PDB file of C-alpha atoms in Angstrom:
ATOM      1  CA  MET A   3      -0.160   0.098   0.151  1.00  0.00           C
ATOM      2  CA  ASN A   4       2.722   2.492   0.923  1.00  0.00           C
ATOM      3  CA  GLY A   5       4.535   1.419  -2.362  1.00  0.00           C
ATOM      4  CA  PHE A   6       1.315   2.180  -4.271  1.00  0.00           C
ATOM      5  CA  GLN A   7       0.916   5.560  -2.235  1.00  0.00           C
ATOM      6  CA  THR A   8       4.486   6.560  -3.157  1.00  0.00           C
ATOM      7  CA  PHE A   9       4.040   5.733  -7.166  1.00  0.00           C
ATOM      8  CA  TRP A  10       0.432   7.920  -6.909  1.00  0.00           C
ATOM      9  CA  ASN A  11       2.303  10.971  -5.318  1.00  0.00           C
ATOM     10  CA  GLY A  12       5.147  10.574  -7.626  1.00  0.00           C
ATOM     11  CA  LEU A  13       3.223  10.686 -10.909  1.00  0.00           C
ATOM     12  CA  ASP A  14       3.397  13.639 -13.075  1.00  0.00           C
ATOM     13  CA  TRP A  15      -0.247  15.123 -13.637  1.00  0.00           C
ATOM     14  CA  THR A  16       0.833  17.974 -15.776  1.00  0.00           C
ATOM     15  CA  ILE A  17       0.389  16.122 -19.064  1.00  0.00           C
ATOM     16  CA  LEU A  18      -3.112  14.785 -17.944  1.00  0.00           C
ATOM     17  CA  MET A  19      -4.097  18.331 -16.969  1.00  0.00           C
ATOM     18  CA  ASP A  20      -2.904  19.731 -20.270  1.00  0.00           C
ATOM     19  CA  MET A  21      -4.841  17.064 -22.141  1.00  0.00           C
ATOM     20  CA  LEU A  22      -8.025  17.837 -20.175  1.00  0.00           C
ATOM     21  CA  VAL A  23      -7.884  21.515 -20.701  1.00  0.00           C
ATOM     22  CA  SER A  24      -6.936  21.079 -24.436  1.00  0.00           C
ATOM     23  CA  ILE A  25      -9.311  18.045 -25.517  1.00  0.00           C
ATOM     24  CA  ILE A  26     -12.662  18.490 -22.971  1.00  0.00           C
ATOM     25  CA  PRO A  27     -13.240  21.840 -24.553  1.00  0.00           C
ATOM     26  CA  ALA A  28     -12.899  21.160 -28.146  1.00  0.00           C
ATOM     27  CA  LEU A  29     -15.204  18.354 -27.783  1.00  0.00           C
ATOM     28  CA  VAL A  30     -17.973  20.289 -25.755  1.00  0.00           C
ATOM     29  CA  CYS A  31     -17.771  22.864 -28.766  1.00  0.00           C
ATOM     30  CA  ILE A  32     -18.005  20.631 -31.465  1.00  0.00           C
ATOM     31  CA  THR A  33     -20.719  18.598 -30.002  1.00  0.00           C
ATOM     32  CA  LEU A  34     -23.188  21.232 -28.985  1.00  0.00           C
ATOM     33  CA  HIS A  35     -22.085  22.913 -32.617  1.00  0.00           C
ATOM     34  CA  GLU A  36     -23.222  19.669 -34.587  1.00  0.00           C
ATOM     35  CA  LEU A  37     -26.044  18.998 -32.089  1.00  0.00           C
ATOM     36  CA  ALA A  38     -27.599  22.590 -32.954  1.00  0.00           C
ATOM     37  CA  HIS A  39     -27.583  21.847 -36.763  1.00  0.00           C
ATOM     38  CA  GLY A  40     -29.451  18.505 -36.268  1.00  0.00           C
ATOM     39  CA  PHE A  41     -31.744  19.596 -33.777  1.00  0.00           C
ATOM     40  CA  VAL A  42     -32.740  22.769 -35.777  1.00  0.00           C
ATOM     41  CA  ALA A  43     -33.194  20.573 -38.941  1.00  0.00           C
ATOM     42  CA  TRP A  44     -35.201  18.021 -37.038  1.00  0.00           C
ATOM     43  CA  ARG A  45     -37.394  20.752 -35.570  1.00  0.00           C
ATOM     44  CA  MET A  46     -38.032  22.180 -39.442  1.00  0.00           C
ATOM     45  CA  GLY A  47     -39.174  18.577 -40.511  1.00  0.00           C
ATOM     46  CA  ASP A  48     -36.086  16.883 -41.446  1.00  0.00           C
ATOM     47  CA  ASP A  49     -35.156  13.717 -39.386  1.00  0.00           C
ATOM     48  CA  THR A  50     -32.252  12.597 -41.135  1.00  0.00           C
ATOM     49  CA  ALA A  51     -29.866  13.642 -38.441  1.00  0.00           C
ATOM     50  CA  LYS A  52     -32.024  11.990 -35.824  1.00  0.00           C
ATOM     51  CA  LEU A  53     -31.924   8.697 -37.698  1.00  0.00           C
ATOM     52  CA  ALA A  54     -28.320   8.739 -38.169  1.00  0.00           C
ATOM     53  CA  GLY A  55     -27.985   8.952 -34.241  1.00  0.00           C
ATOM     54  CA  ARG A  56     -26.500  12.789 -34.248  1.00  0.00           C
ATOM     55  CA  LEU A  57     -29.021  14.381 -32.105  1.00  0.00           C
ATOM     56  CA  THR A  58     -26.869  13.292 -29.249  1.00  0.00           C
ATOM     57  CA  LEU A  59     -24.415  14.832 -26.554  1.00  0.00           C
ATOM     58  CA  ASN A  60     -21.984  11.877 -27.346  1.00  0.00           C
ATOM     59  CA  PRO A  61     -18.907  13.441 -28.646  1.00  0.00           C
ATOM     60  CA  ILE A  62     -17.641  10.171 -30.586  1.00  0.00           C
ATOM     61  CA  LYS A  63     -20.448  10.776 -32.753  1.00  0.00           C
ATOM     62  CA  HIS A  64     -19.478  14.300 -33.860  1.00  0.00           C
ATOM     63  CA  ILE A  65     -15.903  13.802 -34.158  1.00  0.00           C
ATOM     64  CA  ASP A  66     -13.761  14.526 -37.346  1.00  0.00           C
ATOM     65  CA  ILE A  67     -10.125  13.661 -36.289  1.00  0.00           C
ATOM     66  CA  MET A  68      -8.524  16.143 -38.512  1.00  0.00           C
ATOM     67  CA  GLY A  69     -11.056  18.885 -37.524  1.00  0.00           C
ATOM     68  CA  LEU A  70     -10.365  18.031 -33.944  1.00  0.00           C
ATOM     69  CA  ILE A  71      -6.613  18.193 -34.195  1.00  0.00           C
ATOM     70  CA  MET A  72      -6.920  21.399 -36.044  1.00  0.00           C
ATOM     71  CA  MET A  73      -9.087  22.799 -32.988  1.00  0.00           C
ATOM     72  CA  ILE A  74      -6.693  21.883 -30.353  1.00  0.00           C
ATOM     73  CA  VAL A  75      -3.501  22.756 -32.390  1.00  0.00           C
ATOM     74  CA  PHE A  76      -4.734  25.927 -34.032  1.00  0.00           C
ATOM     75  CA  ARG A  77      -7.832  26.902 -31.925  1.00  0.00           C
ATOM     76  CA  PHE A  78      -9.911  26.713 -35.196  1.00  0.00           C
ATOM     77  CA  GLY A  79     -11.382  23.182 -36.727  1.00  0.00           C
ATOM     78  CA  TRP A  80     -14.266  21.364 -37.649  1.00  0.00           C
ATOM     79  CA  ALA A  81     -16.742  18.430 -36.619  1.00  0.00           C
ATOM     80  CA  LYS A  82     -18.189  15.617 -38.797  1.00  0.00           C
ATOM     81  CA  PRO A  83     -21.099  17.308 -40.755  1.00  0.00           C
ATOM     82  CA  VAL A  84     -24.306  16.386 -39.782  1.00  0.00           C
ATOM     83  CA  PRO A  85     -26.520  14.745 -42.720  1.00  0.00           C
ATOM     84  CA  ILE A  86     -29.265  17.238 -43.835  1.00  0.00           C
ATOM     85  CA  ASN A  87     -31.609  16.631 -46.478  1.00  0.00           C
ATOM     86  CA  MET A  88     -32.856  20.207 -47.530  1.00  0.00           C
ATOM     87  CA  GLU A  89     -35.502  18.602 -49.678  1.00  0.00           C
ATOM     88  CA  LYS A  90     -37.747  18.017 -46.412  1.00  0.00           C
ATOM     89  CA  PHE A  91     -38.010  21.567 -45.473  1.00  0.00           C
ATOM     90  CA  LYS A  92     -40.871  23.545 -46.726  1.00  0.00           C
ATOM     91  CA  ASN A  93     -38.554  26.606 -47.891  1.00  0.00           C
ATOM     92  CA  PRO A  94     -35.178  24.248 -48.669  1.00  0.00           C
ATOM     93  CA  LYS A  95     -32.989  27.315 -49.103  1.00  0.00           C
ATOM     94  CA  MET A  96     -34.290  29.004 -45.889  1.00  0.00           C
ATOM     95  CA  GLY A  97     -33.928  26.084 -44.054  1.00  0.00           C
ATOM     96  CA  MET A  98     -30.649  25.183 -45.128  1.00  0.00           C
ATOM     97  CA  ALA A  99     -29.379  28.815 -44.011  1.00  0.00           C
ATOM     98  CA  LEU A 100     -31.117  28.560 -40.724  1.00  0.00           C
ATOM     99  CA  CYS A 101     -29.601  25.204 -39.967  1.00  0.00           C
ATOM    100  CA  ALA A 102     -26.035  26.286 -41.115  1.00  0.00           C
ATOM    101  CA  ALA A 103     -26.474  29.373 -38.627  1.00  0.00           C
ATOM    102  CA  ALA A 104     -27.543  27.207 -35.868  1.00  0.00           C
ATOM    103  CA  GLY A 105     -23.977  25.812 -35.265  1.00  0.00           C
ATOM    104  CA  PRO A 106     -22.393  29.276 -34.960  1.00  0.00           C
ATOM    105  CA  ILE A 107     -25.112  30.618 -33.041  1.00  0.00           C
ATOM    106  CA  CYS A 108     -25.160  27.877 -30.602  1.00  0.00           C
ATOM    107  CA  ASN A 109     -21.395  28.543 -30.110  1.00  0.00           C
ATOM    108  CA  VAL A 110     -21.708  32.184 -29.401  1.00  0.00           C
ATOM    109  CA  LEU A 111     -24.447  31.569 -26.844  1.00  0.00           C
ATOM    110  CA  LEU A 112     -22.244  28.903 -25.234  1.00  0.00           C
ATOM    111  CA  CYS A 113     -19.301  31.243 -24.923  1.00  0.00           C
ATOM    112  CA  GLY A 114     -21.605  33.843 -23.295  1.00  0.00           C
ATOM    113  CA  LEU A 115     -22.933  31.385 -20.698  1.00  0.00           C
ATOM    114  CA  LEU A 116     -19.662  29.976 -19.915  1.00  0.00           C
ATOM    115  CA  LEU A 117     -18.296  33.665 -19.395  1.00  0.00           C
ATOM    116  CA  LEU A 118     -21.142  33.919 -16.847  1.00  0.00           C
ATOM    117  CA  VAL A 119     -20.129  30.756 -15.170  1.00  0.00           C
ATOM    118  CA  TYR A 120     -16.343  31.873 -15.379  1.00  0.00           C
ATOM    119  CA  GLY A 121     -17.205  35.210 -13.712  1.00  0.00           C
ATOM    120  CA  PHE A 122     -19.285  33.629 -10.997  1.00  0.00           C
ATOM    121  CA  LEU A 123     -16.765  31.021 -10.008  1.00  0.00           C
ATOM    122  CA  PHE A 124     -13.712  32.865 -10.293  1.00  0.00           C
ATOM    123  CA  LEU A 125     -13.918  34.298  -6.523  1.00  0.00           C
ATOM    124  CA  PRO A 126     -14.632  30.974  -4.756  1.00  0.00           C
ATOM    125  CA  LEU A 127     -12.460  28.813  -6.820  1.00  0.00           C
ATOM    126  CA  THR A 128      -9.347  31.066  -6.344  1.00  0.00           C
ATOM    127  CA  ARG A 129      -9.859  31.364  -2.821  1.00  0.00           C
ATOM    128  CA  ILE A 130      -9.767  27.359  -2.591  1.00  0.00           C
ATOM    129  CA  GLY A 131      -6.534  27.723  -4.207  1.00  0.00           C
ATOM    130  CA  THR A 132      -5.808  24.269  -5.029  1.00  0.00           C
ATOM    131  CA  GLN A 133      -4.559  22.725  -8.568  1.00  0.00           C
ATOM    132  CA  TRP A 134      -7.718  21.371  -9.542  1.00  0.00           C
ATOM    133  CA  ALA A 135      -9.652  24.422  -8.661  1.00  0.00           C
ATOM    134  CA  PHE A 136      -7.516  26.382 -11.212  1.00  0.00           C
ATOM    135  CA  ILE A 137      -8.108  23.530 -13.710  1.00  0.00           C
ATOM    136  CA  VAL A 138     -11.533  23.937 -13.709  1.00  0.00           C
ATOM    137  CA  LEU A 139     -11.367  27.700 -14.125  1.00  0.00           C
ATOM    138  CA  GLN A 140      -9.162  27.408 -16.782  1.00  0.00           C
ATOM    139  CA  THR A 141     -11.088  24.873 -18.452  1.00  0.00           C
ATOM    140  CA  VAL A 142     -14.207  27.056 -18.489  1.00  0.00           C
ATOM    141  CA  GLU A 143     -12.177  29.889 -19.761  1.00  0.00           C
ATOM    142  CA  VAL A 144     -10.701  27.941 -22.636  1.00  0.00           C
ATOM    143  CA  THR A 145     -14.143  26.409 -23.409  1.00  0.00           C
ATOM    144  CA  ALA A 146     -15.644  29.806 -23.940  1.00  0.00           C
ATOM    145  CA  TYR A 147     -12.865  31.410 -25.963  1.00  0.00           C
ATOM    146  CA  LEU A 148     -12.759  27.994 -28.206  1.00  0.00           C
ATOM    147  CA  SER A 149     -16.540  28.038 -28.816  1.00  0.00           C
ATOM    148  CA  LEU A 150     -16.115  31.648 -29.780  1.00  0.00           C
ATOM    149  CA  ALA A 151     -13.372  30.670 -32.163  1.00  0.00           C
ATOM    150  CA  LEU A 152     -15.155  27.596 -33.550  1.00  0.00           C
ATOM    151  CA  ALA A 153     -18.324  30.248 -34.390  1.00  0.00           C
ATOM    152  CA  VAL A 154     -16.018  32.773 -36.157  1.00  0.00           C
ATOM    153  CA  PHE A 155     -14.081  29.852 -38.210  1.00  0.00           C
ATOM    154  CA  ASN A 156     -17.493  28.414 -39.439  1.00  0.00           C
ATOM    155  CA  ILE A 157     -18.945  31.510 -40.915  1.00  0.00           C
ATOM    156  CA  LEU A 158     -16.181  31.813 -43.535  1.00  0.00           C
ATOM    157  CA  PRO A 159     -17.779  30.876 -47.055  1.00  0.00           C
ATOM    158  CA  ILE A 160     -15.876  28.061 -47.703  1.00  0.00           C
ATOM    159  CA  SER A 161     -16.931  24.548 -47.940  1.00  0.00           C
ATOM    160  CA  PRO A 162     -18.063  22.722 -46.241  1.00  0.00           C
ATOM    161  CA  LEU A 163     -17.880  25.436 -43.441  1.00  0.00           C
ATOM    162  CA  ASP A 164     -21.317  26.692 -42.299  1.00  0.00           C
ATOM    163  CA  GLY A 165     -20.871  30.219 -43.947  1.00  0.00           C
ATOM    164  CA  SER A 166     -20.679  28.485 -47.443  1.00  0.00           C
ATOM    165  CA  LYS A 167     -24.070  26.955 -46.818  1.00  0.00           C
ATOM    166  CA  VAL A 168     -25.487  30.108 -45.716  1.00  0.00           C
ATOM    167  CA  LEU A 169     -24.236  31.850 -48.849  1.00  0.00           C
ATOM    168  CA  PHE A 170     -25.297  29.325 -51.065  1.00  0.00           C
ATOM    169  CA  SER A 171     -28.659  29.236 -49.898  1.00  0.00           C
ATOM    170  CA  PHE A 172     -29.018  32.839 -51.148  1.00  0.00           C
ATOM    171  CA  LEU A 173     -27.843  32.108 -54.685  1.00  0.00           C
ATOM    172  CA  LYS A 174     -29.899  31.704 -57.838  1.00  0.00           C
ATOM    173  CA  PRO A 175     -29.908  27.827 -58.877  1.00  0.00           C
ATOM    174  CA  HIS A 176     -27.390  28.221 -61.767  1.00  0.00           C
ATOM    175  CA  GLN A 177     -24.839  30.050 -59.409  1.00  0.00           C
ATOM    176  CA  TYR A 178     -25.277  27.458 -56.647  1.00  0.00           C
ATOM    177  CA  SER A 179     -24.647  24.797 -59.639  1.00  0.00           C
ATOM    178  CA  LYS A 180     -21.368  26.386 -60.621  1.00  0.00           C
ATOM    179  CA  LEU A 181     -20.269  26.841 -56.910  1.00  0.00           C
ATOM    180  CA  MET A 182     -21.066  23.217 -56.178  1.00  0.00           C
ATOM    181  CA  ARG A 183     -18.524  22.022 -58.797  1.00  0.00           C
ATOM    182  CA  TYR A 184     -15.731  23.179 -56.326  1.00  0.00           C
ATOM    183  CA  GLU A 185     -17.262  22.120 -53.104  1.00  0.00           C
ATOM    184  CA  ARG A 186     -14.956  19.173 -53.044  1.00  0.00           C
ATOM    185  CA  TYR A 187     -11.913  21.380 -52.918  1.00  0.00           C
ATOM    186  CA  GLY A 188     -12.992  23.298 -49.977  1.00  0.00           C
ATOM    187  CA  MET A 189     -11.620  20.869 -47.518  1.00  0.00           C
ATOM    188  CA  VAL A 190      -7.988  20.809 -49.116  1.00  0.00           C
ATOM    189  CA  ILE A 191      -8.463  24.432 -49.271  1.00  0.00           C
ATOM    190  CA  LEU A 192      -9.213  24.884 -45.531  1.00  0.00           C
ATOM    191  CA  ILE A 193      -6.111  22.713 -44.568  1.00  0.00           C
ATOM    192  CA  VAL A 194      -3.779  24.733 -46.781  1.00  0.00           C
ATOM    193  CA  LEU A 195      -5.063  28.003 -45.223  1.00  0.00           C
ATOM    194  CA  MET A 196      -4.723  26.510 -41.677  1.00  0.00           C
ATOM    195  CA  ILE A 197      -1.215  24.698 -42.139  1.00  0.00           C
ATOM    196  CA  THR A 198       0.276  28.069 -44.305  1.00  0.00           C
ATOM    197  CA  ASN A 199      -1.235  30.281 -41.122  1.00  0.00           C
ATOM    198  CA  ILE A 200      -2.932  32.749 -43.503  1.00  0.00           C
ATOM    199  CA  LEU A 201      -6.062  32.575 -41.663  1.00  0.00           C
ATOM    200  CA  ASP A 202      -4.503  32.541 -38.111  1.00  0.00           C
ATOM    201  CA  ASN A 203      -3.885  36.341 -37.776  1.00  0.00           C
ATOM    202  CA  PRO A 204      -7.329  37.745 -38.837  1.00  0.00           C
ATOM    203  CA  LEU A 205      -9.235  35.076 -37.196  1.00  0.00           C
ATOM    204  CA  SER A 206      -7.432  35.354 -33.931  1.00  0.00           C
ATOM    205  CA  ALA A 207      -7.892  38.798 -34.208  1.00  0.00           C
ATOM    206  CA  ILE A 208     -11.692  38.917 -34.593  1.00  0.00           C
ATOM    207  CA  THR A 209     -11.937  36.054 -32.052  1.00  0.00           C
ATOM    208  CA  ALA A 210     -10.164  38.109 -29.544  1.00  0.00           C
ATOM    209  CA  TRP A 211     -11.967  41.384 -30.290  1.00  0.00           C
ATOM    210  CA  LEU A 212     -15.455  39.804 -29.888  1.00  0.00           C
ATOM    211  CA  TYR A 213     -14.167  37.998 -26.655  1.00  0.00           C
ATOM    212  CA  GLU A 214     -13.252  41.184 -25.283  1.00  0.00           C
ATOM    213  CA  ARG A 215     -16.594  42.630 -26.272  1.00  0.00           C
ATOM    214  CA  LEU A 216     -18.446  39.743 -24.612  1.00  0.00           C
ATOM    215  CA  PHE A 217     -16.188  39.686 -21.405  1.00  0.00           C
ATOM    216  CA  PHE A 218     -18.675  42.192 -19.525  1.00  0.00           C
ATOM    217  CA  LEU A 219     -20.870  38.916 -18.973  1.00  0.00           C
ATOM    218  CA  ALA A 220     -18.019  37.386 -16.714  1.00  0.00           C
ATOM    219  CA  GLU A 221     -17.471  40.837 -15.104  1.00  0.00           C
ATOM    220  CA  MET A 222     -21.116  41.146 -13.961  1.00  0.00           C
ATOM    221  CA  THR A 223     -21.363  37.731 -12.529  1.00  0.00           C
ATOM    222  CA  PHE A 224     -17.944  38.558 -10.757  1.00  0.00           C
ATOM    223  CA  SER A 225     -19.707  41.418  -9.475  1.00  0.00           C
ATOM    224  CA  ILE A 226     -22.684  39.200  -7.875  1.00  0.00           C
ATOM    225  CA  ALA A 227     -20.317  36.614  -6.705  1.00  0.00           C
ATOM    226  CA  GLN A 228     -18.362  39.408  -4.461  1.00  0.00           C
ATOM    227  CA  LYS A 229     -21.292  40.092  -2.641  1.00  0.00           C
ATOM    228  CA  ILE A 230     -22.408  36.282  -2.077  1.00  0.00           C
ATOM    229  CA  PHE A 231     -18.924  35.066  -1.120  1.00  0.00           C
TER     230      PHE A 231
END
């Protein structure tokens, strides 16, 4: 027993903690992002995502390995697209636009909610002062920022990102057909843009600016926490 205790105390938990702070936020963000797509589609009459088992909080159902790696490394990435049959919508183009927009909107709302939580927990967790308390606080903050970054990234009008689907929904049929010819090259273009860091600076700047604008939510709940704790 003493030998096990010595072994346990001697373990370096830094790597595990770093993994938790990197991977958990990414999984939360992509899961809710894709769930939002599928849920809105289902509510509008398309049960394709539901039948495919994508209306779930199970992150394994939504993971795209390359997109997850991109999120962890570059803070921008994607998940496995939720299957949507736009022909089941009463208004296919509008339905597709709303479903596409649901993901980024969900991420912005999640960012706002987590900032409220972050501000409220900041005082009690820093007073506790343990390593795990700081990890919880850091995880909440990283998830908030990553969720906003995912929203910003996905509004780019490059297939298969959500911004392209919103854009396509407003095009005339012949324009839509022309753009669809190049859709298969979208993923290659995205990976090249990410690896070469062409998108990194502008996307990071936009995300940081929006995050600063939303941080008043954390300041608001921090003020409330000061009165309670």
